C-alpha cells in the first residue's frame, strides 16, 4: 500500500471527469490520437524532399562574395563624367 493506491487513482479520475466533463475528455482523447497517428505517418513517409536552390519557387538571387566587393569596373560613361 503506497502513497498512490488504486483507490486514489479512482478518486482522481472521478474529479477530472466532474471538472472537465466527458465531452471535453473525449475530444481531448480524439485529438491526441489523431496527433499520434499523424506523427507516425510522417515518420513512416519516405518521400524525398526536393532540394531546390530557390525558396517558394522564386529564382535564387546572386549573392556578392567578399572576394569581388569593391572591385567593380566603372563604365565608360562614369569615367568620362569624372574627367570632365
GROMACS .gro file of N, CA and C in nm:
model
  252
    1UNK      N    1   0.084  -0.116   0.000
    1UNK     CA    2   0.000   0.000   0.000
    1UNK      C    3   0.090   0.124   0.000
    2UNK      N    4   0.100   0.185  -0.116
    2UNK     CA    5   0.185   0.301  -0.128
    2UNK      C    6   0.108   0.429  -0.113
    3UNK      N    7   0.174   0.535  -0.150
    3UNK     CA    8   0.112   0.667  -0.140
    3UNK      C    9  -0.004   0.679  -0.239
    4UNK      N   10   0.015   0.627  -0.362
    4UNK     CA   11  -0.088   0.635  -0.464
    4UNK      C   12  -0.150   0.497  -0.486
    5UNK      N   13  -0.242   0.462  -0.403
    5UNK     CA   14  -0.313   0.335  -0.412
    5UNK      C   15  -0.416   0.343  -0.525
    6UNK      N   16  -0.473   0.231  -0.569
    6UNK     CA   17  -0.569   0.230  -0.677
    6UNK      C   18  -0.693   0.310  -0.642
    7UNK      N   19  -0.723   0.319  -0.514
    7UNK     CA   20  -0.839   0.397  -0.470
    7UNK      C   21  -0.816   0.546  -0.495
    8UNK      N   22  -0.695   0.591  -0.476
    8UNK     CA   23  -0.662   0.731  -0.501
    8UNK      C   24  -0.679   0.764  -0.650
    9UNK      N   25  -0.636   0.672  -0.737
    9UNK     CA   26  -0.647   0.694  -0.881
    9UNK      C   27  -0.794   0.704  -0.924
   10UNK      N   28  -0.880   0.624  -0.862
   10UNK     CA   29  -1.024   0.631  -0.893
   10UNK      C   30  -1.082   0.765  -0.852
   11UNK      N   31  -1.043   0.814  -0.734
   11UNK     CA   32  -1.091   0.944  -0.688
   11UNK      C   33  -1.043   1.055  -0.782
   12UNK      N   34  -0.916   1.049  -0.823
   12UNK     CA   35  -0.862   1.149  -0.915
   12UNK      C   36  -0.936   1.144  -1.048
   13UNK      N   37  -0.964   1.023  -1.099
   13UNK     CA   38  -1.037   1.009  -1.224
   13UNK      C   39  -1.178   1.067  -1.214
   14UNK      N   40  -1.247   1.042  -1.103
   14UNK     CA   41  -1.382   1.096  -1.085
   14UNK      C   42  -1.378   1.249  -1.080
   15UNK      N   43  -1.281   1.306  -1.011
   15UNK     CA   44  -1.269   1.452  -1.001
   15UNK      C   45  -1.241   1.512  -1.140
   16UNK      N   46  -1.154   1.450  -1.217
   16UNK     CA   47  -1.122   1.501  -1.350
   16UNK      C   48  -1.246   1.497  -1.439
   17UNK      N   49  -1.322   1.388  -1.433
   17UNK     CA   50  -1.444   1.378  -1.514
   17UNK      C   51  -1.546   1.482  -1.471
   18UNK      N   52  -1.557   1.506  -1.342
   18UNK     CA   53  -1.652   1.608  -1.295
   18UNK      C   54  -1.610   1.749  -1.335
   19UNK      N   55  -1.481   1.774  -1.333
   19UNK     CA   56  -1.433   1.909  -1.366
   19UNK      C   57  -1.443   1.936  -1.515
   20UNK      N   58  -1.395   1.844  -1.599
   20UNK     CA   59  -1.388   1.868  -1.743
   20UNK      C   60  -1.509   1.817  -1.820
   21UNK      N   61  -1.575   1.717  -1.771
   21UNK     CA   62  -1.689   1.660  -1.844
   21UNK      C   63  -1.643   1.557  -1.945
   22UNK      N   64  -1.733   1.468  -1.980
   22UNK     CA   65  -1.696   1.358  -2.069
   22UNK      C   66  -1.677   1.404  -2.213
   23UNK      N   67  -1.748   1.506  -2.257
   23UNK     CA   68  -1.734   1.553  -2.396
   23UNK      C   69  -1.596   1.612  -2.421
   24UNK      N   70  -1.549   1.693  -2.327
   24UNK     CA   71  -1.416   1.753  -2.343
   24UNK      C   72  -1.307   1.647  -2.336
   25UNK      N   73  -1.323   1.549  -2.246
   25UNK     CA   74  -1.223   1.443  -2.235
   25UNK      C   75  -1.223   1.355  -2.360
   26UNK      N   76  -1.340   1.329  -2.418
   26UNK     CA   77  -1.348   1.252  -2.541
   26UNK      C   78  -1.281   1.328  -2.655
   27UNK      N   79  -1.308   1.457  -2.664
   27UNK     CA   80  -1.245   1.540  -2.767
   27UNK      C   81  -1.094   1.545  -2.751
   28UNK      N   82  -1.049   1.555  -2.627
   28UNK     CA   83  -0.905   1.557  -2.600
   28UNK      C   84  -0.841   1.425  -2.640
   29UNK      N   85  -0.908   1.314  -2.608
   29UNK     CA   86  -0.855   1.183  -2.646
   29UNK      C   87  -0.849   1.166  -2.796
   30UNK      N   88  -0.951   1.215  -2.866
   30UNK     CA   89  -0.954   1.207  -3.012
   30UNK      C   90  -0.841   1.291  -3.072
   31UNK      N   91  -0.821   1.411  -3.021
   31UNK     CA   92  -0.715   1.499  -3.071
   31UNK      C   93  -0.576   1.438  -3.049
   32UNK      N   94  -0.555   1.381  -2.931
   32UNK     CA   95  -0.425   1.319  -2.902
   32UNK      C   96  -0.404   1.199  -2.994
   33UNK      N   97  -0.508   1.119  -3.017
   33UNK     CA   98  -0.497   1.004  -3.105
   33UNK      C   99  -0.464   1.044  -3.248
   34UNK      N  100  -0.531   1.149  -3.299
   34UNK     CA  101  -0.503   1.196  -3.434
   34UNK      C  102  -0.362   1.253  -3.446
   35UNK      N  103  -0.316   1.318  -3.341
   35UNK     CA  104  -0.181   1.373  -3.342
   35UNK      C  105  -0.078   1.261  -3.349
   36UNK      N  106  -0.096   1.159  -3.269
   36UNK     CA  107  -0.003   1.046  -3.269
   36UNK      C  108  -0.007   0.974  -3.404
   37UNK      N  109  -0.126   0.957  -3.461
   37UNK     CA  110  -0.139   0.893  -3.591
   37UNK      C  111  -0.068   0.974  -3.699
   38UNK      N  112  -0.086   1.105  -3.698
   38UNK     CA  113  -0.018   1.191  -3.794
   38UNK      C  114   0.132   1.188  -3.779
   39UNK      N  115   0.180   1.184  -3.655
   39UNK     CA  116   0.324   1.177  -3.630
   39UNK      C  117   0.382   1.047  -3.683
   40UNK      N  118   0.313   0.936  -3.659
   40UNK     CA  119   0.361   0.807  -3.709
   40UNK      C  120   0.362   0.804  -3.861
   41UNK      N  121   0.259   0.860  -3.923
   41UNK     CA  122   0.255   0.865  -4.069
   41UNK      C  123   0.370   0.948  -4.123
   42UNK      N  124   0.397   1.060  -4.060
   42UNK     CA  125   0.506   1.147  -4.105
   42UNK      C  126   0.641   1.079  -4.087
   43UNK      N  127   0.658   1.004  -3.981
   43UNK     CA  128   0.785   0.934  -3.958
   43UNK      C  129   0.803   0.819  -4.057
   44UNK      N  130   0.694   0.759  -4.102
   44UNK     CA  131   0.700   0.647  -4.193
   44UNK      C  132   0.713   0.693  -4.337
   45UNK      N  133   0.680   0.816  -4.366
   45UNK     CA  134   0.683   0.868  -4.502
   45UNK      C  135   0.827   0.879  -4.550
   46UNK      N  136   0.858   0.808  -4.659
   46UNK     CA  137   0.994   0.808  -4.713
   46UNK      C  138   1.006   0.890  -4.840
   47UNK      N  139   0.911   0.977  -4.866
   47UNK     CA  140   0.916   1.060  -4.985
   47UNK      C  141   1.029   1.162  -4.970
   48UNK      N  142   1.123   1.163  -5.066
   48UNK     CA  143   1.234   1.259  -5.053
   48UNK      C  144   1.185   1.402  -5.075
   49UNK      N  145   1.241   1.492  -5.000
   49UNK     CA  146   1.208   1.633  -5.013
   49UNK      C  147   1.299   1.692  -5.120
   50UNK      N  148   1.243   1.757  -5.224
   50UNK     CA  149   1.327   1.813  -5.329
   50UNK      C  150   1.415   1.925  -5.275
   51UNK      N  151   1.540   1.922  -5.312
   51UNK     CA  152   1.635   2.023  -5.268
   51UNK      C  153   1.655   2.124  -5.379
   52UNK      N  154   1.575   2.229  -5.379
   52UNK     CA  155   1.583   2.334  -5.480
   52UNK      C  156   1.675   2.446  -5.431
   53UNK      N  157   1.729   2.520  -5.528
   53UNK     CA  158   1.808   2.637  -5.493
   53UNK      C  159   1.721   2.760  -5.474
   54UNK      N  160   1.594   2.745  -5.493
   54UNK     CA  161   1.506   2.859  -5.480
   54UNK      C  162   1.413   2.840  -5.361
   55UNK      N  163   1.365   2.950  -5.310
   55UNK     CA  164   1.271   2.949  -5.199
   55UNK      C  165   1.136   2.989  -5.254
   56UNK      N  166   1.036   2.907  -5.229
   56UNK     CA  167   0.898   2.935  -5.271
   56UNK      C  168   0.888   2.952  -5.423
   57UNK      N  169   0.970   2.880  -5.499
   57UNK     CA  170   0.960   2.885  -5.644
   57UNK      C  171   1.022   3.007  -5.709
   58UNK      N  172   1.081   3.095  -5.631
   58UNK     CA  173   1.145   3.214  -5.687
   58UNK      C  174   1.289   3.180  -5.721
   59UNK      N  175   1.343   3.238  -5.829
   59UNK     CA  176   1.481   3.208  -5.864
   59UNK      C  177   1.577   3.260  -5.757
   60UNK      N  178   1.686   3.190  -5.744
   60UNK     CA  179   1.786   3.228  -5.645
   60UNK      C  180   1.857   3.356  -5.689
   61UNK      N  181   1.866   3.452  -5.599
   61UNK     CA  182   1.931   3.578  -5.633
   61UNK      C  183   2.081   3.564  -5.612
   62UNK      N  184   2.159   3.629  -5.696
   62UNK     CA  185   2.304   3.619  -5.680
   62UNK      C  186   2.348   3.692  -5.554
   63UNK      N  187   2.444   3.634  -5.489
   63UNK     CA  188   2.496   3.691  -5.365
   63UNK      C  189   2.639   3.734  -5.390
   64UNK      N  190   2.671   3.856  -5.352
   64UNK     CA  191   2.806   3.907  -5.372
   64UNK      C  192   2.899   3.841  -5.271
   65UNK      N  193   3.010   3.793  -5.320
   65UNK     CA  194   3.107   3.733  -5.230
   65UNK      C  195   3.205   3.840  -5.183
   66UNK      N  196   3.276   3.811  -5.078
   66UNK     CA  197   3.370   3.910  -5.025
   66UNK      C  198   3.490   3.926  -5.117
   67UNK      N  199   3.512   3.833  -5.209
   67UNK     CA  200   3.627   3.842  -5.299
   67UNK      C  201   3.608   3.950  -5.405
   68UNK      N  202   3.484   3.977  -5.444
   68UNK     CA  203   3.466   4.076  -5.550
   68UNK      C  204   3.400   4.206  -5.502
   69UNK      N  205   3.393   4.228  -5.373
   69UNK     CA  206   3.337   4.352  -5.322
   69UNK      C  207   3.437   4.466  -5.345
   70UNK      N  208   3.391   4.574  -5.401
   70UNK     CA  209   3.478   4.690  -5.423
   70UNK      C  210   3.566   4.678  -5.545
   71UNK      N  211   3.550   4.575  -5.623
   71UNK     CA  212   3.635   4.558  -5.741
   71UNK      C  213   3.557   4.577  -5.869
   72UNK      N  214   3.444   4.645  -5.862
   72UNK     CA  215   3.363   4.667  -5.981
   72UNK      C  216   3.436   4.759  -6.078
   73UNK      N  217   3.428   4.729  -6.206
   73UNK     CA  218   3.491   4.810  -6.309
   73UNK      C  219   3.395   4.922  -6.347
   74UNK      N  220   3.438   5.048  -6.342
   74UNK     CA  221   3.348   5.158  -6.376
   74UNK      C  222   3.318   5.158  -6.526
   75UNK      N  223   3.197   5.202  -6.560
   75UNK     CA  224   3.159   5.207  -6.701
   75UNK      C  225   3.227   5.326  -6.769
   76UNK      N  226   3.222   5.326  -6.901
   76UNK     CA  227   3.287   5.432  -6.977
   76UNK      C  228   3.224   5.568  -6.950
   77UNK      N  229   3.092   5.572  -6.932
   77UNK     CA  230   3.026   5.700  -6.906
   77UNK      C  231   3.065   5.754  -6.768
   78UNK      N  232   3.091   5.669  -6.673
   78UNK     CA  233   3.134   5.713  -6.541
   78UNK      C  234   3.273   5.773  -6.548
   79UNK      N  235   3.358   5.713  -6.629
   79UNK     CA  236   3.495   5.766  -6.644
   79UNK      C  237   3.492   5.901  -6.712
   80UNK      N  238   3.410   5.919  -6.815
   80UNK     CA  239   3.401   6.049  -6.884
   80UNK      C  240   3.349   6.157  -6.790
   81UNK      N  241   3.249   6.124  -6.709
   81UNK     CA  242   3.194   6.222  -6.617
   81UNK      C  243   3.294   6.264  -6.514
   82UNK      N  244   3.379   6.173  -6.472
   82UNK     CA  245   3.479   6.204  -6.370
   82UNK      C  246   3.592   6.290  -6.425
   83UNK      N  247   3.623   6.274  -6.552
   83UNK     CA  248   3.734   6.352  -6.612
   83UNK      C  249   3.691   6.489  -6.661
   84UNK      N  250   3.563   6.514  -6.673
   84UNK     CA  251   3.517   6.643  -6.725
   84UNK      C  252   3.508   6.747  -6.619
   0.00000   0.00000   0.00000
